[in-house]
Amino acid sequence: MTRKLILLGATGSIGRSARDVIARHRDAFTVTAVVGGSDAPALAAAARETGARYAALADGSALPALREALSGSGIACGAGEGAVLEAVAYEADLVLAAIAGTAGLRPTAAAIRPGRAIALANKESLVSAGAAFMQAASRAGVAVLPVDSEHNALAQALGNGALGDVTAMTLTASGGPFRTWSREAIAAAGPQQASKHPNWSMGAKVTIDSATLMNKGLELIEAHYLFGLEAARLDVLVHPQSIVHGLVSWRDGAVTAGLAAPDMRVPIAHALAPQGMRLDTALPRLDLAAIAALSFEKPDLERFPCLGLAMAALAGGGAHPTILNAANEIAVAAFIAGRLDFYGIAVSVEKVCSRMVASEREAPADVETALAIDARARALTREALGM
Ligand code: NAD
Ligand code: MG
């Protein structure tokens, strides 16, 4: 019996790591469909490599290039939003949701169907529409399995324990490239410096989010929805070695933790494996003696204001996380394009949140409502940035 998989974001950083895991277990998995953004040659290569029956690109104008790249393969293809949804409708036991950003929201929500599990990397789905998303999953009886390394480690550390016995869940953060930099030096840093992540190799947006620590803030919100834990029991610890990814503190004083080398193939393999089973990744063993020391420190909200903004969004509830996420995506894109300095990201996000939050008290009841609020927040951010 093989597990049937659909890979959303098959050409990205997570998608490539997932394909590496799958390639080692050809007999365990059948990939039915793959989805990408706009890179036709890359998606065609992913489809050929995995033996998918269908390949879809979100960018409708890329269809001729995709047809060309797949010619002779017998793999069906399409492009545009309809094609992406067609891919999502293919048969699957598990869907890997690894599209970057809010673009992943609709396809990931559409992937929630009875009889499947969702291996979720696209944290923006939960940040933007967490309540609606988890409700839809629960109604369909669909398990949401965390791929994000911290949440995957937390799920493993939680095991079958009762949430009522948990006093805290702690997500670790590497601290990013600017962990030891002064506020003045960080203020002058450009996209090049912000893109040099010390431990992880990831997509562009999540890499900048790691430099601002917004990524950790989004992950707190993600953890809130995934585990159903309130803000008071969620916290962040900076841990530069990125070996301990998540810790669960219990009422009796015990702490259980999830450790692994910083390689996304570890949480991906855990999420893709049938429940209770483990897949070989052939990664080197974690050599703690060679690492020798693990250190921890409190996050500095003065130098990393984005983390504080995300904490405020989590505490505020309603549509605050939706607005924060949308404003952040636009501000990060502006930073990457050289239109905004590093602290301009936090300033823009704060401005848009303070202008919109009061009139958006309700958490979006469904994905379309979340996307409508998201669109308003984006427009306001662009306007504020003169874009
Ligand atoms: P990436 O930019 O490397 O890849 C994104 C993928 O999404 C690509 O396959 C791209 O073609 C596809 N895509 C982009 N726009 C699309 C659209 N409109 N429709 C369909 N597909 C589209 O990003 P990544 O680093 O792989 O991250 C993917 C998700 O996983 C993000 O939500 C990120 O926060 C999360 N995540 C990533 C890492 C990591 O180590 N890379 C770790 C934890 C969580
Ligand atoms: Mg993470």
PDB file of N, CA, C and O and ligand atoms in Angstrom, residues 9-14 35-38 58 98-101 103 121-124 148 201-203 206 264, ligand 1:
ATOM      1  N   GLY A   9       3.305  23.570  -3.918  1.00  0.00           N
ATOM      2  CA  GLY A   9       4.598  24.231  -3.705  1.00  0.00           C
ATOM      3  C   GLY A   9       5.735  23.242  -3.933  1.00  0.00           C
ATOM      4  O   GLY A   9       6.742  23.269  -3.233  1.00  0.00           O
ATOM      5  N   ALA A  10       5.563  22.394  -4.949  1.00  0.00           N
ATOM      6  CA  ALA A  10       6.510  21.293  -5.197  1.00  0.00           C
ATOM      7  C   ALA A  10       7.898  21.785  -5.599  1.00  0.00           C
ATOM      8  O   ALA A  10       8.878  21.055  -5.472  1.00  0.00           O
ATOM      9  N   THR A  11       7.986  23.034  -6.103  1.00  0.00           N
ATOM     10  CA  THR A  11       9.274  23.515  -6.601  1.00  0.00           C
ATOM     11  C   THR A  11      10.017  24.378  -5.588  1.00  0.00           C
ATOM     12  O   THR A  11      11.134  24.814  -5.845  1.00  0.00           O
ATOM     13  N   GLY A  12       9.410  24.642  -4.443  1.00  0.00           N
ATOM     14  CA  GLY A  12      10.038  25.526  -3.455  1.00  0.00           C
ATOM     15  C   GLY A  12      11.022  24.791  -2.568  1.00  0.00           C
ATOM     16  O   GLY A  12      11.347  23.618  -2.789  1.00  0.00           O
ATOM     17  N   SER A  13      11.487  25.508  -1.572  1.00  0.00           N
ATOM     18  CA  SER A  13      12.475  24.953  -0.644  1.00  0.00           C
ATOM     19  C   SER A  13      11.900  23.734   0.097  1.00  0.00           C
ATOM     20  O   SER A  13      12.519  22.659   0.136  1.00  0.00           O
ATOM     21  N   ILE A  14      10.691  23.880   0.644  1.00  0.00           N
ATOM     22  CA  ILE A  14      10.045  22.749   1.326  1.00  0.00           C
ATOM     23  C   ILE A  14       9.703  21.652   0.317  1.00  0.00           C
ATOM     24  O   ILE A  14       9.921  20.460   0.571  1.00  0.00           O
ATOM     25  N   VAL A  35       1.935  21.096  -7.725  1.00  0.00           N
ATOM     26  CA  VAL A  35       1.524  22.477  -7.995  1.00  0.00           C
ATOM     27  C   VAL A  35       2.694  23.412  -7.751  1.00  0.00           C
ATOM     28  O   VAL A  35       3.451  23.237  -6.786  1.00  0.00           O
ATOM     29  N   GLY A  36       2.853  24.392  -8.637  1.00  0.00           N
ATOM     30  CA  GLY A  36       3.885  25.408  -8.463  1.00  0.00           C
ATOM     31  C   GLY A  36       3.330  26.785  -8.791  1.00  0.00           C
ATOM     32  O   GLY A  36       2.156  26.926  -9.158  1.00  0.00           O
ATOM     33  N   GLY A  37       4.168  27.802  -8.694  1.00  0.00           N
ATOM     34  CA  GLY A  37       3.749  29.177  -8.929  1.00  0.00           C
ATOM     35  C   GLY A  37       3.826  29.562 -10.389  1.00  0.00           C
ATOM     36  O   GLY A  37       2.820  29.630 -11.092  1.00  0.00           O
ATOM     37  N   SER A  38       5.059  29.788 -10.889  1.00  0.00           N
ATOM     38  CA  SER A  38       5.181  30.252 -12.275  1.00  0.00           C
ATOM     39  C   SER A  38       6.343  29.626 -13.038  1.00  0.00           C
ATOM     40  O   SER A  38       6.488  29.855 -14.228  1.00  0.00           O
ATOM     41  N   ALA A  58       0.146  28.143 -10.951  1.00  0.00           N
ATOM     42  CA  ALA A  58      -0.816  29.195 -10.608  1.00  0.00           C
ATOM     43  C   ALA A  58      -0.857  30.269 -11.699  1.00  0.00           C
ATOM     44  O   ALA A  58      -1.903  30.845 -11.980  1.00  0.00           O
ATOM     45  N   ALA A  98       2.713  23.549   0.906  1.00  0.00           N
ATOM     46  CA  ALA A  98       3.996  24.263   1.003  1.00  0.00           C
ATOM     47  C   ALA A  98       4.104  25.390  -0.020  1.00  0.00           C
ATOM     48  O   ALA A  98       5.176  25.661  -0.551  1.00  0.00           O
ATOM     49  N   ILE A  99       2.960  26.030  -0.316  1.00  0.00           N
ATOM     50  CA  ILE A  99       3.006  27.258  -1.109  1.00  0.00           C
ATOM     51  C   ILE A  99       3.443  28.364  -0.151  1.00  0.00           C
ATOM     52  O   ILE A  99       3.111  28.323   1.036  1.00  0.00           O
ATOM     53  N   ALA A 100       4.201  29.349  -0.652  1.00  0.00           N
ATOM     54  CA  ALA A 100       4.676  30.425   0.225  1.00  0.00           C
ATOM     55  C   ALA A 100       3.629  31.527   0.310  1.00  0.00           C
ATOM     56  O   ALA A 100       3.025  31.903  -0.695  1.00  0.00           O
ATOM     57  N   GLY A 101       3.382  32.001   1.508  1.00  0.00           N
ATOM     58  CA  GLY A 101       2.562  33.188   1.711  1.00  0.00           C
ATOM     59  C   GLY A 101       1.069  32.942   1.617  1.00  0.00           C
ATOM     60  O   GLY A 101       0.599  31.799   1.556  1.00  0.00           O
ATOM     61  N   ALA A 103      -0.838  33.301  -0.755  1.00  0.00           N
ATOM     62  CA  ALA A 103      -1.229  32.619  -1.993  1.00  0.00           C
ATOM     63  C   ALA A 103      -1.611  31.169  -1.703  1.00  0.00           C
ATOM     64  O   ALA A 103      -2.349  30.552  -2.469  1.00  0.00           O
ATOM     65  N   ALA A 121       2.963  23.266   5.873  1.00  0.00           N
ATOM     66  CA  ALA A 121       4.137  24.142   5.992  1.00  0.00           C
ATOM     67  C   ALA A 121       3.705  25.598   5.877  1.00  0.00           C
ATOM     68  O   ALA A 121       4.306  26.480   6.475  1.00  0.00           O
ATOM     69  N   ASN A 122       2.633  25.833   5.105  1.00  0.00           N
ATOM     70  CA  ASN A 122       2.169  27.192   4.814  1.00  0.00           C
ATOM     71  C   ASN A 122       1.529  27.818   6.058  1.00  0.00           C
ATOM     72  O   ASN A 122       0.319  27.853   6.232  1.00  0.00           O
ATOM     73  N   LYS A 123       2.393  28.364   6.937  1.00  0.00           N
ATOM     74  CA  LYS A 123       1.911  28.903   8.215  1.00  0.00           C
ATOM     75  C   LYS A 123       0.943  30.052   8.022  1.00  0.00           C
ATOM     76  O   LYS A 123       0.070  30.291   8.843  1.00  0.00           O
ATOM     77  N   GLU A 124       1.088  30.782   6.876  1.00  0.00           N
ATOM     78  CA  GLU A 124       0.209  31.925   6.630  1.00  0.00           C
ATOM     79  C   GLU A 124      -1.264  31.508   6.598  1.00  0.00           C
ATOM     80  O   GLU A 124      -2.141  32.307   6.934  1.00  0.00           O
ATOM     81  N   ASP A 148       6.247  22.796   9.922  1.00  0.00           N
ATOM     82  CA  ASP A 148       7.131  23.811  10.492  1.00  0.00           C
ATOM     83  C   ASP A 148       7.912  23.141  11.626  1.00  0.00           C
ATOM     84  O   ASP A 148       7.336  22.455  12.472  1.00  0.00           O
ATOM     85  N   SER A 201      18.381  27.003   5.258  1.00  0.00           N
ATOM     86  CA  SER A 201      18.285  27.502   3.890  1.00  0.00           C
ATOM     87  C   SER A 201      16.810  27.448   3.495  1.00  0.00           C
ATOM     88  O   SER A 201      16.214  26.374   3.469  1.00  0.00           O
ATOM     89  N   MET A 202      16.197  28.603   3.205  1.00  0.00           N
ATOM     90  CA  MET A 202      14.737  28.655   3.021  1.00  0.00           C
ATOM     91  C   MET A 202      14.377  29.596   1.880  1.00  0.00           C
ATOM     92  O   MET A 202      15.236  30.244   1.300  1.00  0.00           O
ATOM     93  N   GLY A 203      13.076  29.714   1.594  1.00  0.00           N
ATOM     94  CA  GLY A 203      12.592  30.654   0.589  1.00  0.00           C
ATOM     95  C   GLY A 203      12.827  32.090   1.031  1.00  0.00           C
ATOM     96  O   GLY A 203      13.099  32.367   2.199  1.00  0.00           O
ATOM     97  N   VAL A 206      10.352  33.824   3.962  1.00  0.00           N
ATOM     98  CA  VAL A 206      10.517  33.302   5.313  1.00  0.00           C
ATOM     99  C   VAL A 206      11.922  33.624   5.849  1.00  0.00           C
ATOM    100  O   VAL A 206      12.113  33.807   7.054  1.00  0.00           O
ATOM    101  N   MET A 264      15.040  20.563   7.252  1.00  0.00           N
ATOM    102  CA  MET A 264      13.585  20.404   7.155  1.00  0.00           C
ATOM    103  C   MET A 264      13.166  18.998   6.756  1.00  0.00           C
ATOM    104  O   MET A 264      11.999  18.636   6.881  1.00  0.00           O
TER     105      MET A 264
HETATM  106  P1  NAD B   1       9.624  28.979  -1.522  1.00  0.00           P
HETATM  107  O1  NAD B   1       9.465  30.391  -1.914  1.00  0.00           O
HETATM  108  O2  NAD B   1      10.948  28.332  -1.629  1.00  0.00           O
HETATM  109  O3  NAD B   1       8.596  28.066  -2.352  1.00  0.00           O
HETATM  110  C1  NAD B   1       7.248  28.424  -2.514  1.00  0.00           C
HETATM  111  C2  NAD B   1       6.513  27.459  -3.419  1.00  0.00           C
HETATM  112  O4  NAD B   1       5.183  27.968  -3.636  1.00  0.00           O
HETATM  113  C3  NAD B   1       7.126  27.283  -4.789  1.00  0.00           C
HETATM  114  O5  NAD B   1       6.895  25.966  -5.230  1.00  0.00           O
HETATM  115  C4  NAD B   1       6.323  28.264  -5.644  1.00  0.00           C
HETATM  116  O6  NAD B   1       6.343  27.912  -7.007  1.00  0.00           O
HETATM  117  C5  NAD B   1       4.960  28.082  -5.045  1.00  0.00           C
HETATM  118  N1  NAD B   1       4.065  29.205  -5.274  1.00  0.00           N
HETATM  119  C6  NAD B   1       4.344  30.526  -5.142  1.00  0.00           C
HETATM  120  N2  NAD B   1       3.249  31.258  -5.431  1.00  0.00           N
HETATM  121  C7  NAD B   1       2.271  30.389  -5.717  1.00  0.00           C
HETATM  122  C8  NAD B   1       0.898  30.523  -6.080  1.00  0.00           C
HETATM  123  N3  NAD B   1       0.323  31.724  -6.201  1.00  0.00           N
HETATM  124  N4  NAD B   1       0.174  29.402  -6.276  1.00  0.00           N
HETATM  125  C9  NAD B   1       0.740  28.188  -6.181  1.00  0.00           C
HETATM  126  N5  NAD B   1       2.034  28.000  -5.847  1.00  0.00           N
HETATM  127  C10 NAD B   1       2.775  29.080  -5.620  1.00  0.00           C
HETATM  128  O7  NAD B   1       9.051  28.887  -0.023  1.00  0.00           O
HETATM  129  P2  NAD B   1       9.420  27.814   1.106  1.00  0.00           P
HETATM  130  O8  NAD B   1      10.594  28.278   1.889  1.00  0.00           O
HETATM  131  O9  NAD B   1       9.409  26.448   0.531  1.00  0.00           O
HETATM  132  O10 NAD B   1       8.174  28.011   2.082  1.00  0.00           O
HETATM  133  C11 NAD B   1       6.897  27.458   1.804  1.00  0.00           C
HETATM  134  C12 NAD B   1       6.024  27.590   3.047  1.00  0.00           C
HETATM  135  O11 NAD B   1       6.613  26.815   4.097  1.00  0.00           O
HETATM  136  C13 NAD B   1       5.954  29.024   3.596  1.00  0.00           C
HETATM  137  O12 NAD B   1       4.673  29.238   4.109  1.00  0.00           O
HETATM  138  C14 NAD B   1       6.978  29.038   4.709  1.00  0.00           C
HETATM  139  O13 NAD B   1       6.678  29.966   5.720  1.00  0.00           O
HETATM  140  C15 NAD B   1       6.875  27.629   5.218  1.00  0.00           C
HETATM  141  N6  NAD B   1       8.076  27.143   5.885  1.00  0.00           N
HETATM  142  C16 NAD B   1       9.252  27.057   5.207  1.00  0.00           C
HETATM  143  C17 NAD B   1      10.392  26.583   5.831  1.00  0.00           C
HETATM  144  C18 NAD B   1      11.691  26.395   5.100  1.00  0.00           C
HETATM  145  O14 NAD B   1      12.645  25.912   5.681  1.00  0.00           O
HETATM  146  N7  NAD B   1      11.785  26.756   3.836  1.00  0.00           N
HETATM  147  C19 NAD B   1      10.320  26.188   7.176  1.00  0.00           C
HETATM  148  C20 NAD B   1       9.102  26.272   7.837  1.00  0.00           C
HETATM  149  C21 NAD B   1       7.975  26.744   7.177  1.00  0.00           C
END
